[in-house]
CSV table of C-alpha atoms and ligand atoms in Angstrom, one decimal:
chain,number,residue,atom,x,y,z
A,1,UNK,CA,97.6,68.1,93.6
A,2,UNK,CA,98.7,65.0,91.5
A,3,UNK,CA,102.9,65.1,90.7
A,4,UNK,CA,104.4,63.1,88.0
A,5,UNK,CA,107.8,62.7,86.7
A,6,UNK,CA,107.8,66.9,87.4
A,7,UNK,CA,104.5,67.6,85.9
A,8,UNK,CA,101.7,68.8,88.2
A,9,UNK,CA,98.2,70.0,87.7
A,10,UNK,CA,96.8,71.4,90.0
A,11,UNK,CA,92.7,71.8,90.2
A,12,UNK,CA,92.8,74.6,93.2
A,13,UNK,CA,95.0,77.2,91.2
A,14,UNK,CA,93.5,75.3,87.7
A,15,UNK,CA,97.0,74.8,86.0
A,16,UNK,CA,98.0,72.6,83.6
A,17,UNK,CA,101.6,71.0,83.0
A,18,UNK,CA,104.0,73.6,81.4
A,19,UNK,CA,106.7,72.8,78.9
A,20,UNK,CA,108.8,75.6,76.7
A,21,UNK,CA,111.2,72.7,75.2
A,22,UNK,CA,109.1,72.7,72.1
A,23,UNK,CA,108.8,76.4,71.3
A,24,UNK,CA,112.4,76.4,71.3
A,25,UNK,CA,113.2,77.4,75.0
A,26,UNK,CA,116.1,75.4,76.4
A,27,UNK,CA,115.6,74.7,80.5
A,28,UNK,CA,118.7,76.8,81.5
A,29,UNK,CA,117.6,80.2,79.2
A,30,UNK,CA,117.5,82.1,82.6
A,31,UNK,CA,119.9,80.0,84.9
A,32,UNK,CA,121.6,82.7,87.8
A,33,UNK,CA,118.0,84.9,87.1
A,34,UNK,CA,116.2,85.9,90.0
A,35,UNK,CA,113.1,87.3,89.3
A,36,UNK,CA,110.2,89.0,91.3
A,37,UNK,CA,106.4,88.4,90.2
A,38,UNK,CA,103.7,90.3,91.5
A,39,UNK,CA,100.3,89.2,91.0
A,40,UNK,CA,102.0,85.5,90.7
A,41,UNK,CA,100.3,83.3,92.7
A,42,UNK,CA,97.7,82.6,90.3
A,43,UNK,CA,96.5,83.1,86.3
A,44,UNK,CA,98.5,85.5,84.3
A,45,UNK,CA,101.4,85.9,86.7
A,46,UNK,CA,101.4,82.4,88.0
A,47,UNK,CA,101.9,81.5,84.3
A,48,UNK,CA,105.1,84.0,84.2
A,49,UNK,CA,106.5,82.8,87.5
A,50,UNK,CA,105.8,79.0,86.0
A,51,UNK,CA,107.7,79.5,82.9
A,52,UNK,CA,110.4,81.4,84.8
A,53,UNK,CA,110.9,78.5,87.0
A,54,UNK,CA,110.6,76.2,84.0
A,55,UNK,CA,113.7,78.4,82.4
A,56,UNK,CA,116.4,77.5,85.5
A,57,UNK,CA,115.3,81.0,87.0
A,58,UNK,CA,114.0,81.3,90.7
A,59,UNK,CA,110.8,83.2,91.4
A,60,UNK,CA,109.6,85.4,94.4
A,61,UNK,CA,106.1,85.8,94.0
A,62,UNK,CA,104.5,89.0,95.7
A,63,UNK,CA,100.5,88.5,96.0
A,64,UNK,CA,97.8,89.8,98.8
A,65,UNK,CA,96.6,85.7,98.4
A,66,UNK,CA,98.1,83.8,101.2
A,67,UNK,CA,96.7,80.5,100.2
A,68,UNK,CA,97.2,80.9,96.2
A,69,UNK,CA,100.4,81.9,97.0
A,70,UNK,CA,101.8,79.1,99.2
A,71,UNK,CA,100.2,76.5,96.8
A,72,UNK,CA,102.4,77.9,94.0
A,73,UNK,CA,105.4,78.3,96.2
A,74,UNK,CA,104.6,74.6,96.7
A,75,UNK,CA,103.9,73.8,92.9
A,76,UNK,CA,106.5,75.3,91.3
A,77,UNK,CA,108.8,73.8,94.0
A,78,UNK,CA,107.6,70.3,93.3
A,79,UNK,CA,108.3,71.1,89.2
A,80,UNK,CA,111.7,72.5,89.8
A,81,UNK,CA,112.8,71.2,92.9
A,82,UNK,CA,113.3,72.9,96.3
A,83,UNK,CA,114.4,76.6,96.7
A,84,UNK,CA,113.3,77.2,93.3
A,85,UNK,CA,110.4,79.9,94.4
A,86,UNK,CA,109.5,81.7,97.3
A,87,UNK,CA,105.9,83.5,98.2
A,88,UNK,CA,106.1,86.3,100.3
A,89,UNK,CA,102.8,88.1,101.2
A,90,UNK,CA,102.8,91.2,100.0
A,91,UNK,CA,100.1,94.3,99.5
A,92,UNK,CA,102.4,96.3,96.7
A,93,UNK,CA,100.5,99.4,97.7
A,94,UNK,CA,101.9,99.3,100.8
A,95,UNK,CA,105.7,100.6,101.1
A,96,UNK,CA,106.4,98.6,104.4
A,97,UNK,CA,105.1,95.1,102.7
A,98,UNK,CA,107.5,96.3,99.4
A,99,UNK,CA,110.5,96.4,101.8
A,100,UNK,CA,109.6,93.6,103.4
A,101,UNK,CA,109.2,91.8,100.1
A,102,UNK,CA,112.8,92.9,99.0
A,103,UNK,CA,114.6,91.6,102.3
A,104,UNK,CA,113.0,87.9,102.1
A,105,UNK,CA,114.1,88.3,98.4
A,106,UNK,CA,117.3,89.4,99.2
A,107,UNK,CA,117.9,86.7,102.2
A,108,UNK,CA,116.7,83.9,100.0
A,109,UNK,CA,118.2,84.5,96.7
A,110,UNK,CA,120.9,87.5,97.3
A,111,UNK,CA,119.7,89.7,94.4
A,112,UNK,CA,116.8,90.3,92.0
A,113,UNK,CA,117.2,90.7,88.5
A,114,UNK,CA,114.0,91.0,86.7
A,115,UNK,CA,110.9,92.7,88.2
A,116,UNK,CA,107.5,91.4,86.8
A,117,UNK,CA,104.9,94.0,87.5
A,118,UNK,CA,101.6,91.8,87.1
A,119,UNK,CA,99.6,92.8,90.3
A,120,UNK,CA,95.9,94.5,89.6
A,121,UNK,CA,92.1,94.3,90.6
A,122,UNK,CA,90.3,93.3,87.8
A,123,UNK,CA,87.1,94.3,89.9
A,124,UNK,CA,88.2,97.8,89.7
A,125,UNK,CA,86.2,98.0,86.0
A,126,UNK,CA,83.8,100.4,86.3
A,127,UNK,CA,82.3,103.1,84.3
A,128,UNK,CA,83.6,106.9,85.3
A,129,UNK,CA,80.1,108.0,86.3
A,130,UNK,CA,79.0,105.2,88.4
A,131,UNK,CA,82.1,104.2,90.0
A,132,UNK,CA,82.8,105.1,93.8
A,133,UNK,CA,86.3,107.6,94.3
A,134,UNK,CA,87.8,105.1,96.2
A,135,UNK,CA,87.9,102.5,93.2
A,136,UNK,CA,90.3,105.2,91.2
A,137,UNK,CA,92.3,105.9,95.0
A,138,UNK,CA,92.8,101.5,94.4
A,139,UNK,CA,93.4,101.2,91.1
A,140,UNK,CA,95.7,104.2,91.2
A,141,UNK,CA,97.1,102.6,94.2
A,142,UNK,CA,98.1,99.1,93.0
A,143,UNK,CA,99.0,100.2,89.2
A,144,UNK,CA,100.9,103.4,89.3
A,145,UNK,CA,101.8,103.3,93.8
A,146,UNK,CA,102.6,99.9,93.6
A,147,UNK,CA,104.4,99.6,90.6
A,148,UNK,CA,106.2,102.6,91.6
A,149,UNK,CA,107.2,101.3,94.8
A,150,UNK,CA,108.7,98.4,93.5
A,151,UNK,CA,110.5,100.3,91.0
A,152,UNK,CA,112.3,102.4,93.4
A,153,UNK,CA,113.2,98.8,95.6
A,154,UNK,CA,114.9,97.1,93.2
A,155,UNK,CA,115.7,99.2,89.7
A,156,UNK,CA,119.1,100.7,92.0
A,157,UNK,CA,120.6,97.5,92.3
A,158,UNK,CA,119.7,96.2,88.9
A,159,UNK,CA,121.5,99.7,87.6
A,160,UNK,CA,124.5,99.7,90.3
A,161,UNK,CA,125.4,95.5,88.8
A,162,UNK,CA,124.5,97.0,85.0
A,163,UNK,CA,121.9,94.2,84.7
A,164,UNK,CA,117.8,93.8,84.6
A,165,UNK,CA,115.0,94.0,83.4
A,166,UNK,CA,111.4,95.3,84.4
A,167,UNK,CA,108.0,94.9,82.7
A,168,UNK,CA,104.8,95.8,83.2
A,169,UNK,CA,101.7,93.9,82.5
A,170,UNK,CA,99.1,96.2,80.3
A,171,UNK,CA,96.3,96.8,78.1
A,172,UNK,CA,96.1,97.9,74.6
A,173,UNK,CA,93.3,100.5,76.4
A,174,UNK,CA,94.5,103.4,77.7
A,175,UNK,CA,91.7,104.6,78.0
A,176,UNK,CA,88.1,103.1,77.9
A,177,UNK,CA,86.4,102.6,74.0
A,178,UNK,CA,83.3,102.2,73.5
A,179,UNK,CA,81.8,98.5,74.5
A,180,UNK,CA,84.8,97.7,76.3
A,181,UNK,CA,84.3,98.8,79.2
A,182,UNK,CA,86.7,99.6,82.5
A,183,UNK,CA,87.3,102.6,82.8
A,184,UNK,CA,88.8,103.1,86.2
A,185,UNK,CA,91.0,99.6,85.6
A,186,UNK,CA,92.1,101.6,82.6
A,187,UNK,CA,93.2,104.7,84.2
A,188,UNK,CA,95.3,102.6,86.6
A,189,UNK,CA,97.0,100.8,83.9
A,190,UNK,CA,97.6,104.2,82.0
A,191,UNK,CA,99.6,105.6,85.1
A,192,UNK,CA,101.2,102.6,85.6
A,193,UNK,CA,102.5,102.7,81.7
A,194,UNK,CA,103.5,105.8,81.9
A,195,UNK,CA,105.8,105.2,84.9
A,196,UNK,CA,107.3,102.0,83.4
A,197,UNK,CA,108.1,103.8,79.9
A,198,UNK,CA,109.6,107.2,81.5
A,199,UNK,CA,111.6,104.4,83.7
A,200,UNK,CA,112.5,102.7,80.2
A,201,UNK,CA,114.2,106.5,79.1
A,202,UNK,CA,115.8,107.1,82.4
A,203,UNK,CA,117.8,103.8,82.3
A,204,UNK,CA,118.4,104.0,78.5
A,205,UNK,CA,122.3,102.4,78.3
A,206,UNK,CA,122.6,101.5,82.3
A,207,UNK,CA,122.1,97.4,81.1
A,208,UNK,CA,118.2,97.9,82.4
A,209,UNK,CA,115.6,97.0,80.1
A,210,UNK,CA,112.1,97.8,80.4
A,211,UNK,CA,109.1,96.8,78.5
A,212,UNK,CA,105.5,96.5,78.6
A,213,UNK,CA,103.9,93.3,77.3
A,214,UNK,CA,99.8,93.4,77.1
A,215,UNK,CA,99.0,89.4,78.1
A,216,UNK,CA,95.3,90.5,76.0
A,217,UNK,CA,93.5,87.2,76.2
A,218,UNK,CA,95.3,85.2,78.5
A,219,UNK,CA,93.3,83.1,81.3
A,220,UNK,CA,91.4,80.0,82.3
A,221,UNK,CA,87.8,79.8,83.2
A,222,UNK,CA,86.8,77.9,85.7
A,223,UNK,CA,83.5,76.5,85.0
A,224,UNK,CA,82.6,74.7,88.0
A,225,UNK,CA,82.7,78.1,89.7
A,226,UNK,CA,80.3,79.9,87.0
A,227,UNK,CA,76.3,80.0,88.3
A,228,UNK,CA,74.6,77.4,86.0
A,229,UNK,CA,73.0,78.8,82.5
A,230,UNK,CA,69.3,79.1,81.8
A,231,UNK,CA,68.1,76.0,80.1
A,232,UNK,CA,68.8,75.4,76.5
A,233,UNK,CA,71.8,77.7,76.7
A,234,UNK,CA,75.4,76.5,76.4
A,235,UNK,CA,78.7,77.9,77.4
A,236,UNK,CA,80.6,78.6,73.9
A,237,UNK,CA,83.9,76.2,73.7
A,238,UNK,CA,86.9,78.0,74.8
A,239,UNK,CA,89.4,76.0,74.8
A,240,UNK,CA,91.4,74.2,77.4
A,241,UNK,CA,94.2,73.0,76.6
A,242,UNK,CA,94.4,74.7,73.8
A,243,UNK,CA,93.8,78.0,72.1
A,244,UNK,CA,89.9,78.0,70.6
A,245,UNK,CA,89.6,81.7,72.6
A,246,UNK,CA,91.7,82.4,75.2
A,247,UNK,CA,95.1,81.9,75.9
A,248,UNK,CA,96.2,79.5,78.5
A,249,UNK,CA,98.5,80.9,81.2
A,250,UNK,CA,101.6,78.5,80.6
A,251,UNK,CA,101.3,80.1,76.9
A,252,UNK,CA,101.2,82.9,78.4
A,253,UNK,CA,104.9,82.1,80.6
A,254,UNK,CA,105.9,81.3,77.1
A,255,UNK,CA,105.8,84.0,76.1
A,256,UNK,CA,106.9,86.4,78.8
A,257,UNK,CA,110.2,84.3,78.9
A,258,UNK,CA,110.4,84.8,75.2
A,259,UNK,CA,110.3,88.6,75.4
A,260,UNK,CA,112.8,88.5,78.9
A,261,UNK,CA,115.4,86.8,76.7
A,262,UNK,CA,114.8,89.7,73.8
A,263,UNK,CA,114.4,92.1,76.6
A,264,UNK,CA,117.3,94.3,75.3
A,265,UNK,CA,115.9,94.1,71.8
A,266,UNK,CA,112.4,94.8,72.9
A,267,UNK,CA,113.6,97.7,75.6
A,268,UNK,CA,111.3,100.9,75.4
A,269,UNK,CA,108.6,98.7,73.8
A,270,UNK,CA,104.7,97.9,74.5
A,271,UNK,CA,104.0,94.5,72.4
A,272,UNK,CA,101.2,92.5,72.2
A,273,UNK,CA,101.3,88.5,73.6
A,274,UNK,CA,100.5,87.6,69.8
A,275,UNK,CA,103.5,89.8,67.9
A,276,UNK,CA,105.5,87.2,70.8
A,277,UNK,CA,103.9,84.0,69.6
A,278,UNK,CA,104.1,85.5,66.2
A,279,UNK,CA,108.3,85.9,67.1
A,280,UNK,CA,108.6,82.9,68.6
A,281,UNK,CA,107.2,81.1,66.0
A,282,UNK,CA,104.8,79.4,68.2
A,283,UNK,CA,103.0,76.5,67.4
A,284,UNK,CA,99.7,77.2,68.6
A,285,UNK,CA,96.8,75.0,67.4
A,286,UNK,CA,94.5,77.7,66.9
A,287,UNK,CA,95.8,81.3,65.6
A,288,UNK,CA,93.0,81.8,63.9
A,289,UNK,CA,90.5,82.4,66.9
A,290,UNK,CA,93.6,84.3,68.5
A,291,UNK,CA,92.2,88.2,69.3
A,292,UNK,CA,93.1,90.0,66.0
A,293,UNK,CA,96.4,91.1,65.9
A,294,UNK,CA,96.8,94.8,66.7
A,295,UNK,CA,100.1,96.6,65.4
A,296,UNK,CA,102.5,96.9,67.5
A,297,UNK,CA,106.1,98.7,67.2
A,298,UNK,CA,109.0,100.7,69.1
A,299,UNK,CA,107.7,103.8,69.8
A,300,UNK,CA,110.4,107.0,70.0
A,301,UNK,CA,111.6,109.0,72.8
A,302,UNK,CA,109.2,112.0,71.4
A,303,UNK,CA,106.2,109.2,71.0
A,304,UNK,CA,106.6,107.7,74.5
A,305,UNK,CA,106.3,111.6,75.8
A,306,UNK,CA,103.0,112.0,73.3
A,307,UNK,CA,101.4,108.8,72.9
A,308,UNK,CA,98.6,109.8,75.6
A,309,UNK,CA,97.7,112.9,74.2
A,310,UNK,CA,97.2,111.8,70.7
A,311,UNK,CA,94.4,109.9,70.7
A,312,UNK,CA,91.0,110.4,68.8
A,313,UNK,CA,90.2,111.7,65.2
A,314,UNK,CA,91.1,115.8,66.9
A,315,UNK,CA,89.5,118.9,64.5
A,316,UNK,CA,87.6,118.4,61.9
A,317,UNK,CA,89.7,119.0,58.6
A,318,UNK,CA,88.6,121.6,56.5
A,319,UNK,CA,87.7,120.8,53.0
B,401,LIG,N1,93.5,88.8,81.4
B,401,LIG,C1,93.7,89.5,80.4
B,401,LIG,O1,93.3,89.2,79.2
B,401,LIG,C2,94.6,90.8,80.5
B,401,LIG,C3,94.7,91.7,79.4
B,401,LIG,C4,95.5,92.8,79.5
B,401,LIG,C5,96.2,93.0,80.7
B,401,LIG,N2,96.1,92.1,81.8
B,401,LIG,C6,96.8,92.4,83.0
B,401,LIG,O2,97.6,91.2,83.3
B,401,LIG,C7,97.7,91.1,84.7
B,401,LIG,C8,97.2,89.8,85.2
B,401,LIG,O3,95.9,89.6,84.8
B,401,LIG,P1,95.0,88.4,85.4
B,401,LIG,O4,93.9,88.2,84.4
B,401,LIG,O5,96.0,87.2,85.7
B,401,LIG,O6,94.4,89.0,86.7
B,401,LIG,P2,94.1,88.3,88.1
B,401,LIG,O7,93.1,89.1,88.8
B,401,LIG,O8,93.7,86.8,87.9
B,401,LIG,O9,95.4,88.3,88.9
B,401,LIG,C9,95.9,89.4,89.5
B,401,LIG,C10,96.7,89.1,90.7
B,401,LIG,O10,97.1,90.3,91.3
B,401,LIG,C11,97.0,90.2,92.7
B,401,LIG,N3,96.8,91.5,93.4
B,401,LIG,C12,95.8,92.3,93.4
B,401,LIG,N4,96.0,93.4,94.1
B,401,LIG,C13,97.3,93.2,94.7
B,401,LIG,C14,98.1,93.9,95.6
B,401,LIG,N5,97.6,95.1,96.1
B,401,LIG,N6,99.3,93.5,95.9
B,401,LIG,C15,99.7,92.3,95.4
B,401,LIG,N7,99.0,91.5,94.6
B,401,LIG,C16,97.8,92.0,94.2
B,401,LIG,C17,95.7,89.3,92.9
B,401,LIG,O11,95.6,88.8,94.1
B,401,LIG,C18,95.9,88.3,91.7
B,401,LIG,O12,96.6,87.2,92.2
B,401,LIG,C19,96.9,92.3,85.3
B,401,LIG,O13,97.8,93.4,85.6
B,401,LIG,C20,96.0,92.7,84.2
B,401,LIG,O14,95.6,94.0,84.3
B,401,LIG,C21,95.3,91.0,81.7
């Protein structure tokens, strides 16, 4: 890890330096904030956790990687200076590890007010008919158990002080389209949605706000780790820094602290990471190979209780 004047790379968890002053984010937007990350110590969530930090909030991050997860304890520590996060090792399918988590949350920081519900298997993408039970028992386990679990920790305290916030990290596929792929990882994040956006009704006017935000896009390939290609063949540029295909994971914190500080605005809501950057105005160098925008809006009370049943074209009309 090289540090410099606060900025850090980092090749183990493949970072790059992170700065939100120019999209218009000022370094105290979430001073007093306490925030819980699960699934931060490394991509996606690391990214949140990051830009959390970056914004004057401190960071708990809950992951099953020990090593990932002490190196961005360490990181984000050496950006923001000590005390700023905190890694506690934590399986969020477990209730015992989620109470566990809360205490060293509690004892560090004395309160949490935004829960980031990041954590998932990405492995767990199979097809319905060729995927073992057990990868539906996991994927059920970590995105509707676990994100329930940590729900019921820490949404009564936000409600009892009349302040928080809770998102949910998920796809634009409820269920699996053609060519896409991941079934079972879909089902999982379905459950989990649903959860979060009956939570977002049930704490309508308590001063919690709850939102989904689908991070579609967002990562960094490692290339040293990929098996070489056959000769003659060449890795299409994706772009690192920058945005020629996917996002990179500190644009990614950019924009997850641009939704928490619209969080009341945005409460009830499942937006895309683009209709964020598209918000924030965001400068990035490349929108046009950005994944094509999908519409996103507010849905209604009725349409959150609907919105999984009313998919597909349904009968045929009748001329
Ligand atoms: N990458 C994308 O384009 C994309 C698109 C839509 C949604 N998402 C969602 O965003 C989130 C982050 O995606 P990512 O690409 O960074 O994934 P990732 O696999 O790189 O990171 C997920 C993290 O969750 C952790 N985790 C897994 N099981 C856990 C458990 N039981 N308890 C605690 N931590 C656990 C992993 O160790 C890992 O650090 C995921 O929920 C994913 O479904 C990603």
């Amino acid at each position: 890890m090289s540090v410099e004047k606060n900025v850090v790379t980092n090749s183990f968890l493949n970072i790059e330096p992170i700065d939100l002053e120019y999209v218009g984010i000022k370094k105290d937007a979430l001073q007093g904030e306490v925030a819980v990350i699960t699934g931060g110590a490394r991509n996606i969530g690391l990214g949140f956790a990051r830009a959390i930090a970056w914004a004057g909030g401190k960071v708990v991050i809950a992951d099953i990687l020990e090593k990932e997860g002490q190196e961005a304890e360490r990181v984000i520590n050496a950006e923001n200076g000590p005390d700023t996060a905190l890694f506690v090792k934590t399986d969020i399918t477990k209730e015992e590890e989620v109470k566990n988590l809360a205490e060293k949350a509690f004892a560090k920081f004395g309160k949490v007010d935004i829960l980031i519900n990041n954590a998932m298997n990405m492995r767990l993408n199979g097809p319905v008919l060729s995927s073992p039970i057990e990868d539906l028992d996991q994927s059920y386990a970590i995105s509707a158990r676990g994100v329930m679990l940590l729900v019921k920790e820490f949404v009564p305290g936000m409600i009892e002080r009349g302040h928080g916030i809770v998102t949910y990290s998920t796809t634009q596929f409820h269920y699996c389209p053609p060519l896409v792929g991941g079934s079972i990882y879909t089902a999982g994040k379905a459950a989990a949605t649903s959860i979060i956006m009956s939570l977002a009704n049930e704490v309508k006017g308590t001063g919690v706000h709850v939102f989904c935000m689908i991070p579609a896009g967002v990562g960094r390939i490692d290339f040293s780790k990929l098996p070489p290609l056959p000769e003659g063949k060449e890795m299409p540029k994706l772009a690192m820094p920058g945005f020629d295909g996917l996002i990179p994971p500190e644009a990614g914190g950019a924009a997850m602290v641009y939704c928490l500080l619209h969080a009341e605005e945005l409460h009830g809501s499942g937006i895309m990471i683009n209709d964020a950057f598209e918000a924030m105005d965001y400068p990035y160098p490349n929108p046009s190979t950005l994944p094509p925008k999908m519409e996103s809006r507010r849905l209604s009370d009725m349409e959150l209780t609907l919105v999984f049943s009313n998919m597909g074209p349904g009968f045929k009309k009748k001329k």
